[in-house]
Short mmCIF file of C-alpha atoms in Angstrom, two decimals:
data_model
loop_
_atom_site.label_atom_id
_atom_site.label_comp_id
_atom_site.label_asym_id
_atom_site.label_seq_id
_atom_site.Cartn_x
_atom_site.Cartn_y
_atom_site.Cartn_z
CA UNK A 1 6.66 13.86 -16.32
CA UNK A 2 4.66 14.00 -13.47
CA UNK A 3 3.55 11.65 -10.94
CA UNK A 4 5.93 9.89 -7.94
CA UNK A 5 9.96 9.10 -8.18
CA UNK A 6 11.73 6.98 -6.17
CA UNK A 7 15.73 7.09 -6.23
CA UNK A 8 17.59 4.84 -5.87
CA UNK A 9 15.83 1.66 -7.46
CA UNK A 10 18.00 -0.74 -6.37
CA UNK A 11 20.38 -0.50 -3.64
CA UNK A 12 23.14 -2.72 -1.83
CA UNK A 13 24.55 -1.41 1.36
CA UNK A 14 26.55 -3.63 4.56
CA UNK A 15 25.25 -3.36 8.46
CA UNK A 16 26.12 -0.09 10.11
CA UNK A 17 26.29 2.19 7.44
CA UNK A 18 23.68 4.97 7.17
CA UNK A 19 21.15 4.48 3.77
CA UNK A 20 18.90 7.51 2.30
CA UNK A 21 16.29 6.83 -0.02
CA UNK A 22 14.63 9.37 -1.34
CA UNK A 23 11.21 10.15 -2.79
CA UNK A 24 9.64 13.08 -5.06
CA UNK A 25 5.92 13.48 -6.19
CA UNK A 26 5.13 16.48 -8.47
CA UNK A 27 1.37 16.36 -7.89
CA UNK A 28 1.65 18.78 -4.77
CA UNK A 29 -0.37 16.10 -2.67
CA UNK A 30 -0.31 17.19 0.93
CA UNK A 31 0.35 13.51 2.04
CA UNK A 32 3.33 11.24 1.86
CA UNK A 33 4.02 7.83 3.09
CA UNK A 34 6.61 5.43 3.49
CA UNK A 35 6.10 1.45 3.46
CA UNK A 36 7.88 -1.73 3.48
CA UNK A 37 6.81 -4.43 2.11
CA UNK A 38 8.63 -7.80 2.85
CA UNK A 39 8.83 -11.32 0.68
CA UNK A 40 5.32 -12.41 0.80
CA UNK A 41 3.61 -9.80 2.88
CA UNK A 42 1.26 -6.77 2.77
CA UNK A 43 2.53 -3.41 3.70
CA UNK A 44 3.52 -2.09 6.47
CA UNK A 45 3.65 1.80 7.43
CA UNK A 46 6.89 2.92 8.64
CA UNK A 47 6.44 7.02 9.02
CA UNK A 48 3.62 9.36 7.30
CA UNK A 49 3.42 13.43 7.00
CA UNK A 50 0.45 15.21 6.18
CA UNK A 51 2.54 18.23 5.55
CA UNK A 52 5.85 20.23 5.12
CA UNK A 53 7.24 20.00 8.22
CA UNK A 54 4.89 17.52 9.88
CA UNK A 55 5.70 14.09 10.46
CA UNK A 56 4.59 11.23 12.43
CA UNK A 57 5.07 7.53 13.03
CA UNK A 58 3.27 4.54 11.33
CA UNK A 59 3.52 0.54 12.62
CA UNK A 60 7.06 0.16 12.30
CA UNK A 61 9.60 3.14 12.70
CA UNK A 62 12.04 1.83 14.50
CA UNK A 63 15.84 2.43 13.10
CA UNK A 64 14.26 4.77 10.32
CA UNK A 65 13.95 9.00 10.13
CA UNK A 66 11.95 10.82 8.12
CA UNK A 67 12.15 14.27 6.94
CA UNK A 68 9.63 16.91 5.09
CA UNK A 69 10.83 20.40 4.61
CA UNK A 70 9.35 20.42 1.50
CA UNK A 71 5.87 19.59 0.42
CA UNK A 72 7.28 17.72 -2.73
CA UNK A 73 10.17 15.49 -1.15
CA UNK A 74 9.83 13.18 1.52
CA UNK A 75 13.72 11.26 2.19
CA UNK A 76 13.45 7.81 4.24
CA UNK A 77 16.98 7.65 6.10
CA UNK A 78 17.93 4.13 7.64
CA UNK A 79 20.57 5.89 10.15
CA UNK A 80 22.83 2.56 11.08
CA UNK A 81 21.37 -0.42 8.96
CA UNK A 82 20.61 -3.89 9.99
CA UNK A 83 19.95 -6.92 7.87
CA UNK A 84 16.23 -7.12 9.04
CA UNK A 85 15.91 -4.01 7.00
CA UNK A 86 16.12 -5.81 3.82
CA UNK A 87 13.20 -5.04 1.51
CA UNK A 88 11.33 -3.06 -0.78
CA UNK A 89 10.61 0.58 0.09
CA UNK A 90 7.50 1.94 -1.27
CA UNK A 91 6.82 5.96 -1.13
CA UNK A 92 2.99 6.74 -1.94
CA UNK A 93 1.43 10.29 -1.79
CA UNK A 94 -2.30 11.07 -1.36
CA UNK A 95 -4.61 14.07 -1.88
CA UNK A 96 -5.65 15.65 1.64
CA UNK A 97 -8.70 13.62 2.87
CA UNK A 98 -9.46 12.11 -0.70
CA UNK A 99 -10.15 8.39 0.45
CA UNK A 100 -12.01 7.51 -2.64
CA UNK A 101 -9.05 8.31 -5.38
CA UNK A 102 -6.60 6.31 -2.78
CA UNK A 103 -2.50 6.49 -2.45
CA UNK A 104 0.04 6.89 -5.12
CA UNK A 105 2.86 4.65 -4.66
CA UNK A 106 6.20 5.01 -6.04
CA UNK A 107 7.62 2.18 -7.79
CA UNK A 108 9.83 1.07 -4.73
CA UNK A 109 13.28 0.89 -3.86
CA UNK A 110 14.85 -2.87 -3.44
CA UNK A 111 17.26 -2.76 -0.52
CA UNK A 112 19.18 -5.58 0.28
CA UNK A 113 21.41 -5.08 3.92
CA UNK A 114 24.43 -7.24 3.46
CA UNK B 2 -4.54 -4.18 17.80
CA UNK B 3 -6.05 -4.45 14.44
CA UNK B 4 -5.85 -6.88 12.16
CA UNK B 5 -7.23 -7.73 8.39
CA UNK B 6 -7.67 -11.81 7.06
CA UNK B 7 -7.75 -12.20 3.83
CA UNK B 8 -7.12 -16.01 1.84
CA UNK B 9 -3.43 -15.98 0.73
CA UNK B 10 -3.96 -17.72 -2.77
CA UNK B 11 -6.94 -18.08 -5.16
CA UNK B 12 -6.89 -20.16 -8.87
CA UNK B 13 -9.46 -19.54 -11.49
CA UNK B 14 -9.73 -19.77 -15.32
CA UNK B 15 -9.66 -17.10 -17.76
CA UNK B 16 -13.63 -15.78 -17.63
CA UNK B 17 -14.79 -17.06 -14.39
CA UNK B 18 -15.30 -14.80 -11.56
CA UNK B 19 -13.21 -14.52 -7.96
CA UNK B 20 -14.17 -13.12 -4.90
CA UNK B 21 -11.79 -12.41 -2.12
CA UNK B 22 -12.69 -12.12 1.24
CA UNK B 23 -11.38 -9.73 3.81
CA UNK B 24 -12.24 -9.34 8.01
CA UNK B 25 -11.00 -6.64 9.73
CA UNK B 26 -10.74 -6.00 13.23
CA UNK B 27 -9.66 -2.32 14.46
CA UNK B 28 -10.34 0.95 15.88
CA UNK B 29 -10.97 4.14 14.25
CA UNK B 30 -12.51 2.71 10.85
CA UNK B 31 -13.25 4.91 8.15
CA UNK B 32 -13.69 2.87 5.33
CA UNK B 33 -11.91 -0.54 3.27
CA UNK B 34 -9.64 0.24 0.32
CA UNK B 35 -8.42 -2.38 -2.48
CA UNK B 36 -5.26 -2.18 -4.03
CA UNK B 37 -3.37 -4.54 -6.75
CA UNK B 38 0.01 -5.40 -7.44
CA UNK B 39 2.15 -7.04 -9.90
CA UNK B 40 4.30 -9.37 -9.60
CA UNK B 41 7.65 -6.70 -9.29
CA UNK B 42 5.30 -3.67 -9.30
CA UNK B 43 4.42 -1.09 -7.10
CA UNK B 44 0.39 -1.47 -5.76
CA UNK B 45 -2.29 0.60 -7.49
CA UNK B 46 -5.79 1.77 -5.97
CA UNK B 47 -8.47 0.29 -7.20
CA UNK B 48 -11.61 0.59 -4.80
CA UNK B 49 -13.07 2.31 -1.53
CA UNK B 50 -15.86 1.62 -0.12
CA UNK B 51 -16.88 4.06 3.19
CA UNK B 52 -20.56 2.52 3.46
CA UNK B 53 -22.40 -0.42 3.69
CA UNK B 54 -23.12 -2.31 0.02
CA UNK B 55 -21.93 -2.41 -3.32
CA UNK B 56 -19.51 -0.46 -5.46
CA UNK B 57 -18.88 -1.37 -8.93
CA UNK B 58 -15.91 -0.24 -11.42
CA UNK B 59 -16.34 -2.14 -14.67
CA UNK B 60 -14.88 -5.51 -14.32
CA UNK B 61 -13.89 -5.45 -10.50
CA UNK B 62 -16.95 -4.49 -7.76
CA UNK B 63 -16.16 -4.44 -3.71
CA UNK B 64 -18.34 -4.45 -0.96
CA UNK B 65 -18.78 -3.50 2.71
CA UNK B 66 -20.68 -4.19 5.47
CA UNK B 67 -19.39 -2.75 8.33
CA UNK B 68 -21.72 -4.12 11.00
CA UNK B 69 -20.12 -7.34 10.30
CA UNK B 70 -16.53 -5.65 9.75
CA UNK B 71 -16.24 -7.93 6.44
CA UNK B 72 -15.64 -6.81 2.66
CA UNK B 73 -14.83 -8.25 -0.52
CA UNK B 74 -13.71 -7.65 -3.99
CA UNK B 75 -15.29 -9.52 -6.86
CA UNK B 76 -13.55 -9.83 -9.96
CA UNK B 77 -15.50 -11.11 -12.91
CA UNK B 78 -14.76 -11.85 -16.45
CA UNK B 79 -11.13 -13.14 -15.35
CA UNK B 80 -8.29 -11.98 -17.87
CA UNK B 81 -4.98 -13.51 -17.58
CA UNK B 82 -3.75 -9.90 -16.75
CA UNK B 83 -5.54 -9.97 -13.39
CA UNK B 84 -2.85 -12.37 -12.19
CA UNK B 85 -1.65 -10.15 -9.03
CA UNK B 86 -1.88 -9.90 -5.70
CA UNK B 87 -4.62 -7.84 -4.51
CA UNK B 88 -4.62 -6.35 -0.95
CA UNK B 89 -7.43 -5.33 1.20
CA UNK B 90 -6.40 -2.18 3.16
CA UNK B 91 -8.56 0.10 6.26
CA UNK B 92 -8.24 3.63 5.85
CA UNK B 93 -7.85 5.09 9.10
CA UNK B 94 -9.62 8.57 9.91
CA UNK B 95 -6.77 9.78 11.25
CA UNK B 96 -3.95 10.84 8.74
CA UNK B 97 -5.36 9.57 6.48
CA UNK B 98 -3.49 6.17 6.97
CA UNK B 99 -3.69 2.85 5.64
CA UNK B 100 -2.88 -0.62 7.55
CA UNK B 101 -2.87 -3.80 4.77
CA UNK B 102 -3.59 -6.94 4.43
CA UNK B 103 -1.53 -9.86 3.81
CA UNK B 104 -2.67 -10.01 0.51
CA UNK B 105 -4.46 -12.44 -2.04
CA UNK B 106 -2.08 -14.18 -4.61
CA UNK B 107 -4.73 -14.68 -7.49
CA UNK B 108 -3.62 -17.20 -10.71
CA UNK B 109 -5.51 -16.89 -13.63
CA UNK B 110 -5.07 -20.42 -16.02
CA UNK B 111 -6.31 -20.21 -19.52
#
């Protein structure tokens, strides 16, 4: 089916190890985001890419990479995890300069850092 | 810096109607997005507004007035399925980026 994929859904991981989560949209959109979105809070932006291959960072990037060497995947990669990086991951993908249909969002990955 | 203010929690009954309130304050504005989201759920668009006044999508309408950097969704005819949290959200003209609210927990009693 089309739309946006998020994999795993839930995950469990201790401090220091290195976490992927990965995201797929099939709509070709030529922007992809990645959010977190703690207990109680709004969103905040961790890394965006308006393209294959082009990346940049959001609010909060710190202790995260981000990859896009293809226009359909975009991988989150927490490289040595810390237990302030418990939360839900959201992925969302948006048309190029299409403000009025908005961003697609994944249904999230639940990481808990133990 | 930028920053959006929005109430954290509104109650209402089943039919009545619900505005929530945003005020922004940031550079590089393009226009004020609305999104909703389930308790569990993953947030889904449901306005933008890029100029001043009124848009309206059947039960839910938002407005803008940017000279006053304030917006606000109105949600009438409450149904208990509009028990969410509903975030107000700037779209940046640059990459096409969006910075959030805190959100606004609504509760919808029969």
């Amino acid at each position: 089916d089309a739309g946006i994929t998020q994999s795993p859904r839930y995950k469990i991981t201790e401090t220091g190890r290195q976490v992927t989560l990965m995201c797929h949209q099939t709509w070709s959109h030529s922007y992809m985001f990645w959010y977190r979105q703690d207990l109680g809070h709004g969103l905040r932006l961790i890394y965006y890419s308006a393209a294959a291959d082009i990346t940049d960072k959001g609010e909060v990037p710190d202790g995260y990479v981000v990859s896009r060497s293809k226009t359909e995947n975009f991988p989150l990669t927490l490289e040595s995890a810390t237990r302030s990086q418990t939360s839900v991951y959201f992925c969302a993908s948006s048309e190029a300069v299409r403000y009025t249909s908005g961003q697609y969002f994944g249904p999230g990955t639940r990481l808990t850092v133990t | 810096g930028q920053s959006l203010e929005q109430p954290s929690e509104v109650t209402a009954v089943e039919g009545a109607i619900v505005q929530i309130n945003c005020t922004y304050q940031t550079s590089g504005f393009y226009g004020l997005s609305w999104y909703q989201q389930h308790d569990g759920g993953a947030p889904t668009f449901l306005s933008y507004n890029a100029l001043d006044g009124l848009e309206e999508t059947g039960r839910f309408s938002s407005f803008l007035s940017r000279s006053d950097s304030y917006g606000y969704l109105l949600l009438q005819e409450l149904q208990m399925k509009d028990s969410a949290s509903y975030f107000c959200a700037v779209v940046k003209a640059a990459g096409n980026k969006l910075t959030f609210g805190g959100g606004t927990r609504v509760l919808v009693k029969p």
